Structures are given as structure tokens and as C-alpha cells.
XYZ file of C-alpha atoms in Angstrom:
704
model
C 135.225 -140.901 89.375
C 133.900 -140.028 92.826
C 135.097 -136.459 92.544
C 133.344 -136.073 89.141
C 130.251 -137.543 90.613
C 130.276 -135.323 93.487
C 130.935 -132.345 90.966
C 127.791 -133.369 88.889
C 125.504 -133.644 92.028
C 126.547 -130.319 93.070
C 125.970 -128.863 89.763
C 122.533 -130.388 89.451
C 121.719 -129.152 92.935
C 122.776 -125.624 91.975
C 120.736 -125.781 88.718
C 117.527 -126.690 90.829
C 118.177 -123.950 93.348
C 118.661 -121.579 90.433
C 115.318 -122.490 89.064
C 113.560 -121.401 92.346
C 115.790 -118.511 92.732
C 114.512 -117.460 89.431
C 110.826 -117.818 90.116
C 111.336 -116.426 93.555
C 112.809 -113.373 91.803
C 109.636 -113.082 89.574
C 107.412 -113.522 92.773
C 109.362 -110.777 94.465
C 108.821 -108.562 91.581
C 105.153 -109.386 91.459
C 104.813 -108.501 95.000
C 106.752 -105.320 94.914
C 104.944 -103.893 92.006
C 101.340 -105.202 92.859
C 100.675 -107.247 89.938
C 97.895 -109.885 90.895
C 98.254 -111.679 87.571
C 102.094 -112.138 87.713
C 101.678 -113.235 91.554
C 98.988 -115.584 90.794
C 100.940 -117.246 87.902
C 104.376 -117.605 89.527
C 102.657 -119.122 93.032
C 101.255 -121.657 90.850
C 104.339 -122.348 88.936
C 106.461 -122.355 91.921
C 103.962 -124.832 93.727
C 104.678 -127.097 90.569
C 108.241 -126.752 90.581
C 108.519 -127.365 94.347
C 106.207 -130.454 94.215
C 108.143 -131.795 91.304
C 111.444 -131.409 93.179
C 110.477 -132.431 96.736
C 107.309 -134.511 96.243
C 105.614 -132.176 98.765
C 102.835 -130.068 97.804
C 103.025 -126.293 98.987
C 100.191 -124.167 99.756
C 100.247 -120.667 99.055
C 101.879 -118.498 101.794
C 104.122 -121.363 102.831
C 106.889 -120.183 100.387
C 110.133 -120.079 102.224
C 111.652 -116.487 102.012
C 115.293 -117.294 102.765
C 115.986 -117.038 98.880
C 113.877 -113.809 98.390
C 117.157 -111.993 98.450
C 118.302 -113.702 95.278
C 116.737 -110.675 93.352
C 120.198 -109.305 92.167
C 120.684 -105.535 93.373
C 119.552 -103.164 90.651
C 118.397 -105.842 88.212
C 114.966 -106.199 89.593
C 114.369 -102.434 90.280
C 112.183 -100.406 87.770
C 113.989 -97.466 86.055
C 113.431 -94.536 87.834
C 114.017 -90.973 86.999
C 114.701 -87.815 89.171
C 112.786 -84.501 89.341
C 114.926 -83.034 86.759
C 113.281 -85.022 83.662
C 109.740 -83.936 82.026
C 106.751 -84.875 83.765
C 105.163 -86.730 80.979
C 105.809 -90.435 80.545
C 108.784 -90.573 83.222
C 108.381 -94.275 84.153
C 111.289 -94.972 81.703
C 109.748 -98.376 80.675
C 109.232 -99.481 77.203
C 107.803 -102.768 75.488
C 110.630 -104.704 74.096
C 111.120 -105.231 70.515
C 110.311 -108.828 69.639
C 109.588 -110.593 66.370
C 105.892 -110.683 66.798
C 103.346 -108.928 69.132
C 105.637 -106.211 70.246
C 106.401 -102.734 68.728
C 108.046 -103.113 65.180
C 111.832 -102.395 65.708
C 113.325 -99.496 63.968
C 112.633 -95.819 64.452
C 109.327 -95.027 66.169
C 106.688 -92.830 64.332
C 107.127 -89.376 64.872
C 104.687 -86.925 66.361
C 102.218 -85.785 63.906
C 102.749 -88.285 61.232
C 99.615 -90.114 59.751
C 97.354 -88.203 61.844
C 94.464 -86.094 60.339
C 93.094 -84.393 63.391
C 94.782 -81.524 65.418
C 96.567 -83.868 67.964
C 100.082 -84.271 66.756
C 100.845 -87.046 69.303
C 101.518 -90.322 67.282
C 98.668 -92.711 67.601
C 101.222 -95.327 68.635
C 102.504 -93.195 71.389
C 99.251 -93.033 72.926
C 98.388 -96.640 72.648
C 101.786 -97.822 74.126
C 100.837 -95.840 77.279
C 97.531 -97.566 77.413
C 99.149 -101.058 77.985
C 99.527 -101.785 81.669
C 102.830 -103.161 82.992
C 100.936 -105.886 84.989
C 99.827 -107.317 81.587
C 103.308 -107.269 80.265
C 104.806 -109.055 83.374
C 101.974 -111.500 83.262
C 102.372 -112.416 79.455
C 106.125 -112.455 79.645
C 106.062 -114.921 82.507
C 103.642 -117.143 80.320
C 105.701 -116.745 77.299
C 108.921 -118.033 79.555
C 106.923 -120.960 80.834
C 105.704 -122.040 77.273
C 109.097 -121.779 75.552
C 109.726 -125.499 76.060
C 106.703 -126.440 74.145
C 106.659 -124.179 71.383
C 110.043 -122.711 70.825
C 112.613 -123.345 67.845
C 115.598 -125.603 68.734
C 118.864 -125.328 66.709
C 117.965 -128.432 64.764
C 114.942 -126.588 63.520
C 117.162 -123.770 61.793
C 120.083 -125.922 60.456
C 122.511 -125.708 63.395
C 123.894 -129.109 63.931
C 127.737 -129.229 63.603
C 130.698 -128.324 65.817
C 134.421 -128.022 64.744
C 136.236 -129.060 67.950
C 136.634 -132.396 69.473
C 136.791 -131.326 72.939
C 134.253 -132.758 75.502
C 131.284 -130.258 76.295
C 130.352 -129.055 79.570
C 127.287 -127.135 80.992
C 127.317 -123.631 82.287
C 124.724 -120.882 82.827
C 124.627 -117.912 80.298
C 123.156 -114.628 81.005
C 122.071 -115.786 84.568
C 122.511 -111.959 85.249
C 122.446 -109.585 82.355
C 125.493 -108.053 83.705
C 127.184 -111.274 82.810
C 127.142 -110.393 79.094
C 128.945 -107.198 78.048
C 129.223 -105.776 74.687
C 131.665 -103.005 73.522
C 131.422 -101.814 70.108
C 134.750 -101.680 67.836
C 134.718 -98.332 66.199
C 135.785 -97.286 62.650
C 139.138 -96.567 63.950
C 139.590 -100.232 65.122
C 139.474 -99.123 68.941
C 137.272 -101.054 71.437
C 134.704 -98.310 72.847
C 135.020 -97.815 76.593
C 132.838 -95.028 78.549
C 135.842 -93.266 80.075
C 134.875 -89.433 80.390
C 131.573 -87.954 81.383
C 132.796 -84.381 81.107
C 131.105 -82.041 78.527
C 133.474 -80.133 75.872
C 134.040 -76.690 76.677
C 132.101 -74.538 74.271
C 131.655 -70.762 74.758
C 128.478 -70.720 72.950
C 126.763 -73.274 75.144
C 123.923 -71.771 77.396
C 124.611 -71.828 80.898
C 123.431 -74.559 83.679
C 120.645 -72.014 84.783
C 118.634 -73.047 81.475
C 117.548 -76.215 83.360
C 116.330 -74.482 86.595
C 114.842 -71.018 85.269
C 111.642 -72.459 84.462
C 109.069 -73.762 86.924
C 107.437 -76.939 86.641
C 104.223 -75.376 85.700
C 105.778 -73.308 82.979
C 107.629 -76.546 81.610
C 104.181 -78.050 81.438
C 102.578 -75.302 79.683
C 105.477 -75.155 77.077
C 105.350 -78.947 76.648
C 101.674 -78.766 75.812
C 102.252 -76.124 73.274
C 105.205 -77.912 71.881
C 103.199 -80.967 71.282
C 100.030 -78.928 70.301
C 97.988 -80.617 73.136
C 95.796 -77.408 73.721
C 94.293 -74.597 71.530
C 96.848 -72.076 72.736
C 99.152 -70.487 69.953
C 101.489 -69.213 72.591
C 102.619 -69.193 76.127
C 103.668 -65.962 77.987
C 106.085 -66.136 80.838
C 106.544 -63.234 82.974
C 110.227 -61.911 83.762
C 110.112 -61.310 87.664
C 113.790 -60.210 87.882
C 113.602 -57.899 84.757
C 117.273 -57.980 83.577
C 118.841 -58.577 80.184
C 120.851 -61.615 81.437
C 117.672 -63.190 83.015
C 115.741 -62.649 79.804
C 118.451 -64.136 77.893
C 118.582 -67.288 80.013
C 114.716 -67.709 79.603
C 115.161 -67.407 75.836
C 117.791 -69.970 76.116
C 115.764 -72.310 78.185
C 112.877 -72.572 75.848
C 114.578 -72.871 72.716
C 116.933 -75.556 74.139
C 114.402 -77.529 76.017
C 111.582 -77.254 73.693
C 112.594 -77.583 70.137
C 110.238 -76.016 67.607
C 109.384 -73.195 69.574
C 110.819 -69.571 69.173
C 110.546 -66.866 71.596
C 110.226 -63.027 71.609
C 110.065 -60.337 74.354
C 106.767 -58.178 74.816
C 105.804 -55.442 77.156
C 102.453 -55.732 78.742
C 100.941 -53.253 81.169
C 104.273 -52.372 82.370
C 105.750 -55.886 82.767
C 108.002 -57.855 80.665
C 107.012 -61.284 79.189
C 108.835 -63.848 77.239
C 106.392 -65.191 74.717
C 106.882 -68.736 73.184
C 105.211 -69.642 69.996
C 105.457 -72.041 66.886
C 107.423 -70.316 64.136
C 106.505 -72.807 61.464
C 103.388 -74.587 62.362
C 103.261 -78.201 63.007
C 106.065 -78.961 60.947
C 108.484 -77.078 63.312
C 107.772 -79.656 65.979
C 110.994 -81.084 67.358
C 113.097 -80.066 64.371
C 116.718 -78.861 64.983
C 116.992 -75.017 64.526
C 119.450 -74.337 61.730
C 119.920 -70.720 62.592
C 120.741 -71.474 66.581
C 123.672 -73.964 65.719
C 127.230 -72.231 65.652
C 128.684 -72.559 62.166
C 131.992 -73.400 63.775
C 130.709 -76.454 65.595
C 130.143 -79.890 63.779
C 126.583 -80.441 63.054
C 126.381 -84.068 64.970
C 127.065 -84.585 68.721
C 129.007 -87.992 68.994
C 128.752 -89.887 72.174
C 129.112 -93.374 73.687
C 126.145 -94.580 75.155
C 126.222 -97.046 78.185
C 122.982 -99.000 78.829
C 121.939 -101.823 80.848
C 118.915 -104.255 79.879
C 117.851 -102.280 76.896
C 117.978 -102.586 73.284
C 119.397 -99.936 70.992
C 115.982 -98.847 69.523
C 114.127 -98.673 73.077
C 117.204 -96.718 74.249
C 117.033 -94.017 71.492
C 113.178 -94.074 71.815
C 113.596 -93.198 75.465
C 116.247 -90.566 74.728
C 114.266 -88.882 72.138
C 111.109 -88.919 74.560
C 113.373 -86.986 77.263
C 114.795 -84.772 74.772
C 111.539 -84.001 73.028
C 113.169 -84.683 69.619
C 112.243 -87.041 66.604
C 114.097 -90.420 67.119
C 115.198 -90.195 63.412
C 117.900 -87.580 64.340
C 119.768 -90.221 65.805
C 122.257 -92.500 64.065
C 124.397 -95.484 64.983
C 126.520 -98.382 63.427
C 124.863 -101.368 64.647
C 121.971 -102.681 67.187
C 122.883 -104.275 70.448
C 121.048 -106.843 72.550
C 118.727 -105.977 75.314
C 119.681 -108.673 77.961
C 123.163 -107.236 78.215
C 125.350 -104.341 79.205
C 126.492 -102.692 76.095
C 128.513 -99.590 74.943
C 128.231 -98.287 71.538
C 128.557 -94.825 69.750
C 125.605 -92.734 68.805
C 125.432 -89.607 66.882
C 122.591 -87.043 67.297
C 121.733 -84.023 65.017
C 122.241 -80.538 66.536
C 121.747 -81.620 70.259
C 124.379 -80.225 72.458
C 126.685 -82.278 74.664
C 125.375 -80.275 77.744
C 121.771 -81.313 77.132
C 122.837 -84.905 76.573
C 124.916 -84.974 79.719
C 122.049 -83.521 81.830
C 120.340 -86.977 81.087
C 122.852 -88.587 83.300
C 120.917 -86.967 86.115
C 117.712 -88.169 84.865
C 117.864 -91.946 83.821
C 119.061 -94.979 85.646
C 120.930 -97.611 83.667
C 122.033 -95.260 81.306
C 125.335 -93.168 81.063
C 126.017 -90.937 78.139
C 129.954 -89.791 77.666
C 132.719 -89.220 75.764
C 131.329 -86.531 73.630
C 132.523 -84.794 70.534
C 131.282 -82.825 67.688
C 131.866 -83.970 64.120
C 130.472 -83.041 60.749
C 128.790 -86.470 59.963
C 126.404 -88.863 61.327
C 127.026 -92.392 61.769
C 125.870 -95.188 59.262
C 124.684 -98.909 59.860
C 127.577 -101.266 59.163
C 130.543 -98.728 59.737
C 131.435 -100.503 62.841
C 134.588 -102.861 62.798
C 132.928 -105.456 65.245
C 132.086 -106.134 68.747
C 134.109 -107.127 71.815
C 132.469 -109.467 74.175
C 132.951 -110.131 77.981
C 130.875 -113.042 79.002
C 130.572 -115.039 82.193
C 129.463 -118.595 82.266
C 128.427 -119.544 85.808
C 128.503 -122.713 87.596
C 130.531 -124.597 84.842
C 130.829 -128.283 85.147
C 133.772 -128.755 83.063
C 137.309 -129.593 84.582
C 140.197 -127.103 84.104
C 141.543 -129.281 81.254
C 138.157 -129.246 79.379
C 138.069 -125.765 79.845
C 141.572 -124.973 78.518
C 140.838 -127.485 75.589
C 137.499 -125.767 74.490
C 138.999 -122.194 74.827
C 142.455 -123.194 73.020
C 139.977 -124.638 70.220
C 138.073 -121.368 70.101
C 141.234 -119.336 69.787
C 143.071 -121.369 67.148
C 140.256 -122.891 65.068
C 137.115 -120.827 65.738
C 133.546 -121.783 65.318
C 131.043 -122.230 62.735
C 129.428 -118.939 61.556
C 125.897 -119.965 61.798
C 123.224 -117.414 62.119
C 121.998 -117.321 65.872
C 118.630 -118.292 67.118
C 117.938 -114.546 67.222
C 117.621 -114.309 63.585
C 114.650 -116.663 63.449
C 112.308 -114.988 66.183
C 110.906 -116.583 69.291
C 107.340 -117.389 68.464
C 105.479 -120.364 67.504
C 105.671 -119.022 63.773
C 109.384 -118.510 62.818
C 110.224 -115.592 60.707
C 111.917 -117.643 57.909
C 108.296 -119.386 57.106
C 106.948 -115.731 56.514
C 110.092 -115.129 54.217
C 109.554 -118.263 52.389
C 105.970 -117.328 51.707
C 106.878 -113.807 50.478
C 109.407 -115.111 48.198
C 106.855 -117.736 46.855
C 104.376 -114.664 46.272
C 102.008 -116.517 48.477
C 100.644 -113.426 49.907
C 97.411 -115.266 51.582
C 99.902 -117.305 53.432
C 101.967 -114.412 54.457
C 98.763 -112.833 55.953
C 97.752 -115.970 57.550
C 101.328 -116.692 59.118
C 101.377 -113.297 60.649
C 97.688 -113.083 61.728
C 96.461 -116.641 62.575
C 95.864 -117.996 66.039
C 99.001 -119.741 67.254
C 100.068 -122.103 70.079
C 102.097 -120.900 72.721
C 101.505 -118.155 75.154
C 101.146 -114.708 73.816
C 99.954 -111.446 75.301
C 96.229 -111.601 75.988
C 95.205 -108.739 73.617
C 97.173 -110.379 70.732
C 95.174 -113.724 71.487
C 91.972 -111.804 71.269
C 93.140 -110.052 68.145
C 93.915 -113.397 66.459
C 90.771 -115.001 67.396
C 88.849 -112.168 66.108
C 90.533 -112.284 62.644
C 90.021 -116.151 62.543
C 86.507 -115.573 63.351
C 85.259 -112.519 61.223
C 88.428 -111.854 58.854
C 87.284 -108.169 59.526
C 90.847 -106.310 59.795
C 88.995 -103.259 61.734
C 87.374 -105.447 64.339
C 90.687 -107.320 64.644
C 92.673 -104.147 64.962
C 90.202 -102.760 67.756
C 91.263 -105.506 69.881
C 94.987 -104.299 69.801
C 95.827 -101.514 72.364
C 99.315 -101.557 70.937
C 99.116 -101.116 67.048
C 102.704 -100.487 66.239
C 103.390 -104.323 66.396
C 103.697 -106.305 62.916
C 100.171 -107.581 63.413
C 98.805 -103.954 63.878
C 100.615 -102.745 61.004
C 99.228 -105.456 58.772
C 95.717 -105.035 59.902
C 95.938 -101.364 59.331
C 97.207 -101.966 55.905
C 94.269 -104.551 55.191
C 91.702 -101.834 56.404
C 93.128 -99.406 54.095
C 93.578 -101.447 50.958
C 91.269 -104.497 51.433
C 92.033 -108.011 51.458
C 92.464 -108.303 47.642
C 95.538 -106.075 47.991
C 97.747 -107.966 50.599
C 101.119 -106.601 48.986
C 100.032 -103.037 49.444
C 98.760 -103.809 53.009
C 101.888 -105.706 53.834
C 103.848 -102.544 52.339
C 102.741 -100.396 55.441
C 105.146 -102.326 57.625
C 108.587 -100.542 57.617
C 110.784 -101.875 54.905
C 113.619 -102.910 57.144
C 111.038 -105.170 59.034
C 109.505 -106.597 55.649
C 113.042 -107.465 54.579
C 113.894 -109.022 57.860
C 111.606 -111.808 56.898
C 113.290 -112.708 53.774
C 116.649 -112.245 55.339
C 115.771 -114.871 57.825
C 114.708 -117.174 55.175
C 118.155 -116.691 53.478
C 119.856 -117.341 56.776
C 117.845 -120.666 57.179
C 118.924 -122.011 54.095
C 122.672 -120.761 54.610
C 122.675 -122.662 58.029
C 121.493 -125.795 56.426
C 123.770 -125.791 53.678
C 126.914 -125.155 55.751
C 125.911 -128.167 58.065
C 125.741 -130.390 54.830
C 129.103 -128.819 53.727
C 130.829 -129.977 56.652
C 129.195 -133.181 57.045
C 130.360 -133.913 53.397
C 133.682 -132.627 53.290
C 134.995 -131.639 56.825
C 136.922 -128.789 57.886
C 139.282 -128.786 55.029
C 139.015 -126.591 51.701
C 138.084 -129.014 48.742
C 138.115 -128.401 44.944
C 134.869 -126.555 44.162
C 134.607 -124.467 47.440
C 134.466 -120.646 47.126
C 136.860 -118.088 48.318
C 137.158 -114.495 48.239
C 140.021 -112.852 46.095
C 139.823 -109.155 46.800
C 136.151 -108.243 45.779
C 135.954 -111.234 43.639
C 134.474 -114.768 44.596
C 136.524 -117.800 42.817
C 136.191 -121.512 42.892
C 139.198 -123.500 44.393
C 140.716 -125.476 41.604
C 142.460 -128.871 42.329
C 146.017 -127.212 42.072
C 145.040 -124.429 44.372
C 143.649 -126.380 47.376
C 146.781 -126.085 49.413
C 147.079 -122.223 49.230
C 143.915 -122.142 51.286
C 142.333 -122.872 54.687
C 138.831 -123.499 55.873
C 139.084 -120.084 57.237
C 139.060 -118.720 53.589
C 136.082 -120.682 52.528
C 132.633 -118.627 51.982
C 129.279 -119.969 51.010
C 126.492 -117.901 49.377
C 123.203 -116.766 50.707
C 120.912 -117.545 47.904
C 120.170 -114.801 45.408
C 120.412 -113.914 41.663
C 123.963 -112.231 41.913
C 125.825 -115.120 43.613
C 127.689 -118.244 42.152
C 127.363 -121.608 44.022
C 130.146 -124.132 45.069
C 130.903 -126.511 42.345
C 130.350 -129.721 44.187
C 127.688 -131.637 45.755
C 126.623 -128.822 47.910
C 125.301 -126.750 44.743
C 122.903 -129.606 44.039
C 121.600 -129.365 47.966
C 120.892 -125.734 47.353
C 118.712 -126.444 44.260
C 116.994 -129.322 46.190
C 116.270 -127.095 49.134
C 114.962 -124.190 47.225
C 113.008 -126.580 44.788
C 111.278 -128.269 47.794
C 110.327 -124.748 49.014
C 108.827 -124.055 45.316
C 111.614 -121.509 44.552
C 113.664 -121.486 41.508
C 117.306 -120.928 42.468
C 117.978 -119.691 38.735
C 115.429 -116.962 39.242
C 115.478 -115.222 42.607
C 114.166 -111.843 41.028
C 110.857 -111.128 42.557
C 107.946 -109.159 40.896
C 108.381 -106.876 43.554
C 111.774 -105.224 43.528
C 112.302 -104.861 47.344
C 111.979 -108.683 47.682
C 114.409 -109.462 45.011
C 117.422 -111.345 46.412
C 120.820 -110.607 45.210
C 122.485 -112.764 47.674
C 125.815 -112.351 49.366
C 128.874 -114.381 50.874
C 129.602 -115.395 54.199
C 132.563 -117.167 55.751
C 131.825 -120.706 57.209
C 134.496 -120.551 60.086
C 135.215 -117.574 62.194
C 138.213 -117.085 64.462
C 137.619 -114.825 67.225
C 140.348 -112.142 67.798
C 141.591 -110.996 71.212
C 140.617 -114.240 72.967
C 141.350 -114.626 76.740
C 139.879 -116.349 79.723
C 140.030 -117.312 83.303
C 138.216 -119.672 85.681
C 137.286 -118.016 88.762
C 135.747 -119.448 92.049
C 132.715 -117.865 93.735
C 130.166 -118.409 96.537
C 127.495 -115.913 96.074
C 125.529 -116.086 92.658
C 124.402 -112.608 93.088
C 127.999 -110.934 92.955
C 129.348 -109.460 89.666
C 132.522 -111.127 88.585
C 133.944 -108.090 86.829
C 133.919 -104.439 86.726
C 131.787 -102.586 84.085
C 132.879 -99.077 82.595
C 130.603 -97.296 85.211
C 132.277 -99.186 87.967
C 135.570 -98.086 86.697
C 134.421 -94.500 86.296
C 133.232 -94.536 89.889
C 136.543 -96.011 91.267
C 135.303 -99.411 92.376
C 138.105 -101.768 92.826
C 137.965 -105.077 90.731
C 136.427 -108.122 92.411
C 138.859 -110.350 94.310
C 138.382 -114.162 94.083
C 139.253 -116.853 96.489
C 141.341 -119.733 95.429
C 138.515 -122.073 96.129
C 134.751 -121.518 96.164
C 131.226 -123.155 96.024
C 130.766 -122.686 92.488
C 133.050 -121.973 89.247
C 132.773 -119.535 86.458
C 134.280 -119.112 83.266
C 135.049 -115.538 82.330
C 135.949 -115.052 78.579
C 136.962 -112.168 76.363
C 136.962 -112.148 72.492
C 136.066 -110.013 69.558
C 133.999 -110.652 66.548
C 133.553 -109.137 63.196
C 130.227 -107.634 62.361
C 127.180 -109.781 61.836
C 128.496 -112.795 63.804
C 126.762 -114.336 66.674
C 128.651 -114.484 70.200
C 126.083 -117.251 71.006
C 127.420 -119.462 68.421
C 131.084 -118.996 69.691
C 129.773 -119.864 73.267
C 127.832 -122.723 71.841
C 131.119 -124.144 70.394
C 132.827 -123.896 73.851
C 129.945 -125.582 75.773
C 128.708 -128.012 73.034
C 125.340 -126.851 74.181
C 122.240 -125.969 72.172
C 121.510 -122.136 72.742
C 117.927 -121.949 71.781
C 115.527 -120.501 74.106
C 113.651 -123.670 74.281
C 116.720 -125.715 75.371
C 117.924 -123.059 77.696
C 114.712 -122.871 79.400
C 114.761 -126.583 80.013
C 118.307 -126.386 81.369
C 116.970 -123.623 83.938
C 119.317 -120.992 82.400
C 118.370 -117.628 81.607
C 117.069 -117.246 78.068
C 119.119 -115.706 75.484
C 118.141 -112.470 73.534
């Protein structure tokens, strides 16, 4: 008993220390990057935290600095680029995709789209540059502090049950983003590991000289020509050393580095010039050139992308910026979380491995490798799943508790709930918007997205919402937004164009995938609640009336057939017009829930075809594959507890652990099929609420 009590006290002390270390991390960032707003906020928060913990009021300037080194090496740094990269937009920082108030996920608008004047640079790109990092940091801090008041909990979205009987214990998830590593499982069933940075040998590739033959001034002029940033129709570059080889390298450099430009050689007053120009007007901007790609080579360069602390679309947006191409020439099989280290396969149309590999010299926290040329792009959903390596730090469970929990995960699995990410992080959950869409309540859809809401938001969003509430003038509210690629900005632009009496068309301006995200969120909300009811009513055994998959068909279990199935075979439907429902009490529960939401379960077709729900089936219990684990002891919270792919490429030895240490961590590996949530597997192990709200209260780093 005394040992357990001592361990609990030690864990509590660690959590309190972790809370202060986290605040000091932000404080250090504010000091390093000169963000007065962030500094003011965190000094105030730190004072309150320390006063609460010690009962002593602290004045500014009296903060102890002994924990300032708690900023994890490499994780508090801004992304940097070397001089080998373009001079425009080199900070490498993007706004993160969030359900509301941030840029809309999905491929960004390409240059020239939707613009009537001669400037092809997208309106969104210009707006993004206008948002200062100071504002982002300050608002992120405020959002973090407000999660406890306004965030969703698991109970709010129907996540209430567990499958195992072991005693739960606490642990810190994603204390460092490097504690959460995701490797994609490719079409061939193999786990994707970055293992080779070399470029495939191709005699038709240009030489390395293409990256150095042009001066910085010449690159600047060519970029302005490529992006139509001035009135020039061509750029002439004098060939100083007039040889055929030198001219060839300059031609190759311009065509390779500035897609959309063509070149020709001209004699001017006895001197040779390479003249760059647009061959096909503005439509030629950043389009791959068909005639310059060898016919013997596959049209798509496939590669593995290793990235740290950046989501997939932000990463592609950044790569496209440095390659000066449109983001829509990239394809991938699935999106990956931001706050993690991830490895996934990407394909890009008619960009050489040589150009891609050159980015390894330019970007931090990215590595591109395992290059190959193939005939086809990648498609969403083609992946076989994901393999996760997760560290839960400062666990309080005994070795026996950990063993019971992990054996249960391996043998039984976990409830296949949709995780908290599915429902957004703001005061207005995405499923509420989805429900209003399905109800055809368009005024409510508009109100839910645009109305003022509780909880901290970015300052410009608060002003935008206030303006909307006061005037109902979409143009006036839109002027308050420096970043118009967010959902609110898209909707306001639509309302400005179509008027308040045509909200359906206005809402249609938002990209289709993002509109569908709302109704899929509602389906997930219903599914979570119904699965909890199913397990509460019938437990963890199949019963007559449950649904199972037989090949491509779904059948109902008959009384005589029950013993032929296990709980791992049972599926439940997401509501729609093309599904059947269980033939027991849960069928009526579906009907009651949808009726309470003013929806007709027998008619899930919508007046607008996009919003008609066909439905789908989802297994209620998932058993992870390739499950392994170990408990390790450590003293320093900042040290990594395993090697990444990049560490292995660099030849770093794996960490060595002592038999005893100040803290204990659970390192776990497991594989999951697509569309399942690792946080739900971890929830089953810890028996802990994984919502941002609860994680914030537990002083852990929020999940995303």
C-alpha cells in the first residue's frame, strides 16, 4: 500500500512539474520569437498556475529558469530552410488545418483560379501571408487554455464503454510529438519505412548544375515572370561562357525549376542570350510539360515522405510551394495527423526524383526518399492500414496492470469508436452542422458556422463573427478576415455572391469534401451512440438479430447461427438509405435517435444529391495486429525513447535503458486497418477519456 501511495504521489508531482514545464516551453518560445502577446498570456497563466500549486504569488521576472531547458531539442524550433530554396515564402510555416477558423483542408486553390485581374497569385495565398505568427501563437495559447470550458468530452459523442475488465492507469500521451509515430501500410501490405535517400539513376535527368547555374537575381526575375508578378513577357539571361554545354544547362535549369516557362536562344549585338517566356499564356503556369518527360519513364514519381509535426495537406502545400507547382498534381492514400512523426507514400506527376531529393537540403523536419517512377498515381483509400509506435510517459500502472491491459488489447481489441478528431475542437461540434444540413435547415447551418461562439478563437474570427451578428452583412464580415480560406470565409464569400436567400448555393462554394465532412460527422455521432447502446444491451457476444458481413453482403444472424460468429464479426450501420438495421432493440434505438433529430430513418435521401446518405457498415470491435510492448525506465522527460527512420538512416544507436529510473513509460506497437483511431486503442489500455478537454485537465498534451 505504501509503495502504491508513494508511486501515486510521485506521479502527481510529475504531472504538476509537467504542467509548469509546458508553460515554460511556450514562455521560452515567446521570448525567442519576440511575441509580446504570447509572453503576456503565458506569464499570466504561469503566475496563476504557480499560485494555485504553491499558494505563493509570483511577480513577473521571478520565474525560475532551471526548467527552461525543458524545451525539447528540435521541437521548439521554427522550421528553417537553407539558401538553396526559393526566396519567396521561405519561412516554412503554415496555418494548421482545424475544423473551424483555419484554412479549409484539402488541396489549396491554385494560382490564378478565381481571379479576374492580371495577378495570378491566389487570393488565399496572399491572405495567408498577411497573418502574423504572433497572432497565431497567442490565439493557440488561448484556445489551449479554454479547452477545459468549451471542448467536447467522449460522453458528448457517445463514447462510453470499454471491452476489458483490467484496472485503468494514467499516462501522458504525445508529451512530445515524437512519442507518436505512424508508418503507412502500403498496397502491398508492407509497413513503409524511409530507408533510402538515393535518386534512381536516369541518364535523361539534368545534371546537378541546374541548381547552381542561375544567380539569385535571375531566379527572382524568372519566378516573377512565371507567376505573372510584373508586366514583362520574357526574361533574357546572358550566357557568359558561351558553350553549347553551358547553354543546355541554362535551358534545363529554367524548364526544370520554373514549370510553365519555355526557352529559346537569341543573338543580341553579338552576345548569346537564353530567353524565357510563357508558351501558352497563364494556363501554362506550373503545368507539367508533356513533351519534356521521357516516354520510357513512368509519369509519376512515387516517394516516401517523412514529416514531423505537420499534417499531410500542409506538407503537400509546402512541397508545392518550393517546387512551384500546383498542389493537385500530388496524390496520396490517406491523410496523417499533425502532432506526430509520420511516414507515407506520395505520388507526384512529372517531377523528377532529382528535384524532389533536392528538397532534403532545403527543408527541416521533412525527408523524401525511396523514389521510384510508376505509371499511375495513388488513390485515397488504397492503403492497407497504419502501423503505430506510441509512447505513454510516466505511467502509474503496475507491471501486472500493463500486462493485463496489453494482453486484452491484443486478444480482444477495442471498441471501434470514431475518435474525438471526427467531431472538431470548437464550441460548435461538426455533427451539429451535419444534422442541420440533413434537416434541410439552411439558416441554422449558416448560423452554426458564423454565429459568435464561446471559447477562445483567433481575434480576427471573433471580430468577423461579431460583425456578422451585428449587421448580417457578409461583405462587411468578410473584410474582418485576413484569411479567407477558412470555412467561415468560404461561406461568407458565397453569401456575398448568392445572397442570404440562397444559402444552399453559398454553402456550395465550400469544397465538396469539407461539406461532406459535416454529414459524415453526424453519421459517426449516431454510430458511436448506437454501438454504446448495443454493448450495454447485449454485451460482447453476438446475438440473434446482429449483422455480419458475408462476402460483400450483409446478413442478419439467425438463432441457429449464433455460435458460428464472434463479436469481431459483428458490424453496425451508419445511417443511410442503402443499409439494413439490426433486428433487435437497437433498430428501434436508431429510429428514436433520428426521430428526435427530426430525421426520417426510412428516407435518408436529400433534396440535394450530395447530401443523400447511402450509409455503410463498420465493425464494432477491432483487434489490432502486430501488437508488442515494453515498459522502460527513464530519468529525463526530454529524451526520445526510440529511434525514428531518420535516426536509423543517420546511424544513431538505439537508446539504452537502465533497469530503474525516475519515471516509467509504456512503449507500444500495433497495426490498425484504415479508418480506425489509434486514440481509441490507447483509451482502452488506459481506461481514460481521450478528449482534448479531459487531456487538458490531466495536464497532458492535447491530441490531434
